PDB file of C-alpha atoms in Angstrom:
ATOM      1  CA  MET H   1     -10.232  -2.031 -10.611  1.00 50.00           C
ATOM      2  CA  LYS H   2      -8.146  -2.082 -13.742  1.00 44.00           C
ATOM      3  CA  LYS H   3      -5.289  -3.973 -15.295  1.00 42.00           C
ATOM      4  CA  ARG H   4      -2.114  -2.514 -16.676  1.00 38.00           C
ATOM      5  CA  SER H   5      -2.067  -2.897 -20.424  1.00 35.00           C
ATOM      6  CA  GLU H   6       1.688  -2.658 -20.912  1.00 35.00           C
ATOM      7  CA  SER H   7       3.796  -5.663 -21.817  1.00 32.00           C
ATOM      8  CA  THR H   8       6.505  -7.331 -19.768  1.00 38.00           C
ATOM      9  CA  LEU H   9       9.373  -5.492 -18.137  1.00 37.00           C
ATOM     10  CA  ASN H  10      12.930  -6.125 -19.247  1.00 38.00           C
ATOM     11  CA  ASN H  11      14.768  -7.598 -16.297  1.00 39.00           C
ATOM     12  CA  PRO H  12      17.515 -10.223 -16.467  1.00 39.00           C
ATOM     13  CA  LYS H  13      16.200 -11.984 -13.366  1.00 48.00           C
ATOM     14  CA  LYS H  14      12.557 -12.247 -14.268  1.00 63.00           C
ATOM     15  CA  SER H  15       9.823 -10.682 -16.328  1.00 75.00           C
ATOM     16  CA  ILE H  16       6.479  -9.562 -14.972  1.00 81.00           C
ATOM     17  CA  ASN H  17       3.613  -9.402 -17.426  1.00 88.00           C
ATOM     18  CA  PHE H  18       1.605  -6.490 -16.049  1.00 89.00           C
ATOM     19  CA  GLU H  19      -1.500  -7.666 -17.902  1.00 90.00           C
ATOM     20  CA  PHE H  20      -1.829 -10.337 -15.186  1.00 93.00           C
ATOM     21  CA  LEU H  21      -1.955  -7.758 -12.373  1.00 95.00           C
ATOM     22  CA  THR H  22      -5.328  -6.979 -10.826  1.00 95.00           C
ATOM     23  CA  ILE H  23      -6.405  -4.909  -7.850  1.00 96.00           C
ATOM     24  CA  THR H  24      -9.483  -5.415  -5.713  1.00 95.00           C
ATOM     25  CA  ASN H  25     -11.123  -3.605  -2.825  1.00 95.00           C
ATOM     26  CA  ASP H  26     -13.054  -6.738  -1.867  1.00 92.00           C
ATOM     27  CA  ILE H  27     -11.420  -8.036   1.290  1.00 92.00           C
ATOM     28  CA  ASP H  28     -12.178 -11.572   2.434  1.00 94.00           C
ATOM     29  CA  GLU H  29     -10.727 -13.847   5.101  1.00 94.00           C
ATOM     30  CA  GLU H  30      -8.115 -15.326   2.762  1.00 93.00           C
ATOM     31  CA  ILE H  31      -6.770 -11.853   2.001  1.00 92.00           C
ATOM     32  CA  ILE H  32      -6.779 -10.897   5.685  1.00 93.00           C
ATOM     33  CA  LYS H  33      -4.799 -14.035   6.582  1.00 94.00           C
ATOM     34  CA  LYS H  34      -2.133 -13.157   4.000  1.00 92.00           C
ATOM     35  CA  VAL H  35      -1.970  -9.584   5.333  1.00 93.00           C
ATOM     36  CA  LEU H  36      -1.668 -10.824   8.927  1.00 92.00           C
ATOM     37  CA  GLU H  37       1.142 -13.181   7.910  1.00 92.00           C
ATOM     38  CA  TYR H  38       3.037 -10.408   6.156  1.00 90.00           C
ATOM     39  CA  MET H  39       2.465  -7.870   8.932  1.00 87.00           C
ATOM     40  CA  SER H  40       3.874 -10.317  11.467  1.00 89.00           C
ATOM     41  CA  ARG H  41       7.196 -10.079   9.557  1.00 89.00           C
ATOM     42  CA  SER H  42       7.170  -6.309   9.024  1.00 87.00           C
ATOM     43  CA  TYR H  43       9.150  -3.879  11.162  1.00 86.00           C
ATOM     44  CA  TRP H  44       6.147  -1.564  11.629  1.00 87.00           C
ATOM     45  CA  ALA H  45       3.436  -4.031  12.622  1.00 85.00           C
ATOM     46  CA  ASN H  46       5.154  -7.169  13.902  1.00 85.00           C
ATOM     47  CA  ARG H  47       3.987  -6.400  17.454  1.00 87.00           C
ATOM     48  CA  ARG H  48       0.490  -5.322  16.489  1.00 89.00           C
ATOM     49  CA  ALA H  49      -2.215  -7.600  17.838  1.00 90.00           C
ATOM     50  CA  GLU H  50      -4.222  -9.506  15.228  1.00 91.00           C
ATOM     51  CA  GLU H  51      -7.524  -8.001  16.373  1.00 94.00           C
ATOM     52  CA  ILE H  52      -6.120  -4.481  15.904  1.00 91.00           C
ATOM     53  CA  THR H  53      -5.025  -5.247  12.340  1.00 93.00           C
ATOM     54  CA  ARG H  54      -8.407  -6.806  11.579  1.00 95.00           C
ATOM     55  CA  LYS H  55     -10.229  -3.735  12.909  1.00 95.00           C
ATOM     56  CA  ALA H  56      -7.903  -1.423  10.953  1.00 94.00           C
ATOM     57  CA  ILE H  57      -8.640  -3.328   7.738  1.00 95.00           C
ATOM     58  CA  LYS H  58     -12.370  -3.226   8.410  1.00 96.00           C
ATOM     59  CA  ASN H  59     -12.306   0.553   8.891  1.00 96.00           C
ATOM     60  CA  SER H  60     -10.065   1.445   5.936  1.00 97.00           C
ATOM     61  CA  LEU H  61     -10.245   1.531   2.172  1.00 97.00           C
ATOM     62  CA  CYS H  62      -8.071  -1.463   1.308  1.00 97.00           C
ATOM     63  CA  PHE H  63      -6.379  -2.480  -1.914  1.00 97.00           C
ATOM     64  CA  SER H  64      -5.139  -5.994  -2.610  1.00 96.00           C
ATOM     65  CA  LEU H  65      -2.815  -6.658  -5.524  1.00 97.00           C
ATOM     66  CA  PHE H  66      -2.853  -9.986  -7.353  1.00 96.00           C
ATOM     67  CA  TYR H  67      -0.652 -11.555 -10.005  1.00 95.00           C
ATOM     68  CA  LYS H  68      -2.318 -14.444 -11.839  1.00 93.00           C
ATOM     69  CA  GLY H  69      -4.696 -14.859  -8.893  1.00 93.00           C
ATOM     70  CA  MET H  70      -1.979 -14.889  -6.209  1.00 94.00           C
ATOM     71  CA  GLN H  71      -1.973 -12.049  -3.675  1.00 95.00           C
ATOM     72  CA  ILE H  72       1.332 -10.180  -3.942  1.00 96.00           C
ATOM     73  CA  GLY H  73       0.512  -6.833  -2.351  1.00 96.00           C
ATOM     74  CA  PHE H  74      -1.707  -4.878  -0.036  1.00 96.00           C
ATOM     75  CA  ALA H  75      -2.249  -1.329   1.211  1.00 97.00           C
ATOM     76  CA  ARG H  76      -4.697   0.545   3.409  1.00 96.00           C
ATOM     77  CA  VAL H  77      -5.910   4.103   2.984  1.00 98.00           C
ATOM     78  CA  ILE H  78      -7.471   5.985   5.887  1.00 97.00           C
ATOM     79  CA  THR H  79      -9.447   8.886   4.474  1.00 96.00           C
ATOM     80  CA  ASP H  80     -12.386  11.243   4.660  1.00 95.00           C
ATOM     81  CA  TYR H  81     -12.673  10.919   0.835  1.00 95.00           C
ATOM     82  CA  THR H  82     -12.533  14.712   0.562  1.00 93.00           C
ATOM     83  CA  THR H  83      -9.359  16.357   1.823  1.00 93.00           C
ATOM     84  CA  HIS H  84      -6.894  13.906   3.384  1.00 94.00           C
ATOM     85  CA  ALA H  85      -5.671  10.357   2.872  1.00 96.00           C
ATOM     86  CA  TYR H  86      -3.159   8.423   4.924  1.00 96.00           C
ATOM     87  CA  LEU H  87      -1.445   5.530   3.125  1.00 97.00           C
ATOM     88  CA  CYS H  88      -0.285   2.699   5.364  1.00 95.00           C
ATOM     89  CA  ASP H  89       0.465  -1.007   5.736  1.00 95.00           C
ATOM     90  CA  VAL H  90       1.814  -1.188   2.194  1.00 96.00           C
ATOM     91  CA  PHE H  91       3.569  -4.358   1.131  1.00 94.00           C
ATOM     92  CA  ILE H  92       4.701  -6.033  -2.060  1.00 95.00           C
ATOM     93  CA  ASP H  93       5.790  -9.665  -1.948  1.00 93.00           C
ATOM     94  CA  GLU H  94       9.591  -9.841  -1.925  1.00 91.00           C
ATOM     95  CA  ASN H  95       9.600 -11.958  -5.111  1.00 91.00           C
ATOM     96  CA  PHE H  96       7.867  -9.158  -7.041  1.00 93.00           C
ATOM     97  CA  ARG H  97       9.996  -6.209  -5.931  1.00 91.00           C
ATOM     98  CA  GLY H  98      12.304  -4.459  -8.356  1.00 90.00           C
ATOM     99  CA  PHE H  99      10.080  -4.792 -11.423  1.00 92.00           C
ATOM    100  CA  GLY H 100       7.956  -1.652 -11.107  1.00 93.00           C
ATOM    101  CA  VAL H 101       4.977  -3.492  -9.602  1.00 95.00           C
ATOM    102  CA  GLY H 102       5.014  -1.395  -6.420  1.00 96.00           C
ATOM    103  CA  GLN H 103       5.184   1.882  -8.336  1.00 95.00           C
ATOM    104  CA  TRP H 104       2.289   0.777 -10.516  1.00 96.00           C
ATOM    105  CA  PHE H 105       0.276  -0.253  -7.423  1.00 97.00           C
ATOM    106  CA  ILE H 106       0.815   3.102  -5.676  1.00 97.00           C
ATOM    107  CA  ASN H 107      -0.058   5.005  -8.851  1.00 95.00           C
ATOM    108  CA  GLU H 108      -3.286   3.041  -9.223  1.00 96.00           C
ATOM    109  CA  MET H 109      -4.293   3.891  -5.640  1.00 96.00           C
ATOM    110  CA  LEU H 110      -3.459   7.589  -6.085  1.00 95.00           C
ATOM    111  CA  ASN H 111      -5.699   7.612  -9.175  1.00 94.00           C
ATOM    112  CA  TYR H 112      -8.526   5.517  -7.739  1.00 96.00           C
ATOM    113  CA  PRO H 113     -11.750   7.400  -8.642  1.00 95.00           C
ATOM    114  CA  ASP H 114     -12.856   8.013  -5.025  1.00 95.00           C
ATOM    115  CA  LEU H 115      -9.382   9.345  -4.122  1.00 95.00           C
ATOM    116  CA  LYS H 116      -8.187  11.037  -7.296  1.00 91.00           C
ATOM    117  CA  GLY H 117      -9.110  14.580  -6.199  1.00 87.00           C
ATOM    118  CA  MET H 118      -7.542  14.233  -2.765  1.00 91.00           C
ATOM    119  CA  LYS H 119      -5.552  17.355  -1.875  1.00 91.00           C
ATOM    120  CA  ARG H 120      -3.193  15.867   0.681  1.00 94.00           C
ATOM    121  CA  TRP H 121      -1.745  12.383   1.097  1.00 96.00           C
ATOM    122  CA  PHE H 122       0.392  11.315   4.058  1.00 95.00           C
ATOM    123  CA  LEU H 123       2.507   8.313   4.901  1.00 95.00           C
ATOM    124  CA  LEU H 124       5.255   7.270   7.287  1.00 93.00           C
ATOM    125  CA  THR H 125       8.194   5.111   6.294  1.00 94.00           C
ATOM    126  CA  LYS H 126      11.469   4.192   7.906  1.00 92.00           C
ATOM    127  CA  ASP H 127      13.277   3.152   4.740  1.00 92.00           C
ATOM    128  CA  ALA H 128      11.229   3.630   1.553  1.00 93.00           C
ATOM    129  CA  GLN H 129      11.377   7.397   1.005  1.00 95.00           C
ATOM    130  CA  THR H 130      12.950   7.098  -2.459  1.00 94.00           C
ATOM    131  CA  PHE H 131      10.283   4.577  -3.506  1.00 94.00           C
ATOM    132  CA  TYR H 132       7.430   6.958  -2.595  1.00 95.00           C
ATOM    133  CA  GLN H 133       9.165  10.021  -4.025  1.00 95.00           C
ATOM    134  CA  LYS H 134       8.895   8.383  -7.457  1.00 94.00           C
ATOM    135  CA  ASN H 135       5.120   8.841  -7.132  1.00 93.00           C
ATOM    136  CA  GLY H 136       5.336  12.487  -6.082  1.00 94.00           C
ATOM    137  CA  PHE H 137       5.581  12.226  -2.293  1.00 96.00           C
ATOM    138  CA  LYS H 138       7.901  14.805  -0.703  1.00 95.00           C
ATOM    139  CA  PHE H 139       9.360  15.440   2.711  1.00 94.00           C
ATOM    140  CA  LEU H 140       7.327  17.889   4.801  1.00 91.00           C
ATOM    141  CA  GLU H 141       8.351  21.459   4.080  1.00 89.00           C
ATOM    142  CA  ASP H 142       7.575  22.575   7.609  1.00 87.00           C
ATOM    143  CA  SER H 143       7.447  19.595   9.927  1.00 85.00           C
ATOM    144  CA  LYS H 144       6.768  21.900  12.893  1.00 87.00           C
ATOM    145  CA  LYS H 145       3.185  22.262  11.634  1.00 88.00           C
ATOM    146  CA  TYR H 146       2.507  18.580  12.154  1.00 87.00           C
ATOM    147  CA  LEU H 147       1.932  17.059  15.563  1.00 88.00           C
ATOM    148  CA  GLU H 148       1.266  13.544  16.719  1.00 87.00           C
ATOM    149  CA  LEU H 149      -0.085  11.842  19.787  1.00 90.00           C
ATOM    150  CA  VAL H 150       1.172   8.311  20.343  1.00 88.00           C
ATOM    151  CA  ARG H 151      -0.678   6.075  22.786  1.00 88.00           C
ATOM    152  CA  GLU H 152       0.148   2.625  24.022  1.00 81.00           C
ATOM    153  CA  GLN H 153      -2.067  -0.116  22.566  1.00 71.00           C
TER     154      GLN H 153
END
């Protein structure tokens, strides 16, 4: 994918040079291991079996974020590439939060060529609503239109 061409952010703690950020859709075993390690610490997937996460990755459009060659983020998109996209399993390494990296990562995914014309994006989050609202996500206007079926795994 592409690199951000802007210079470093002003932050008293640390600066991130966005020119060193890269995104790939190529998922290999090293990336999967990092995702599995992070998911085991997340509130939403810490009980998910490894084989389920592996299958989910295999059947999704995945994005891995790197800084100077080190994986610092990941996200999956479940989509028909035409009308709907569901964004899930998003993470940014704790050491890289607060510098705009996550916002940049989400924006890059929303503008990915195969997804750019997507009419409707969905996601679920327990605690990151404000983060996603910065990229245009909104609360459902009429949540009674949306249904779900939850099955035990």
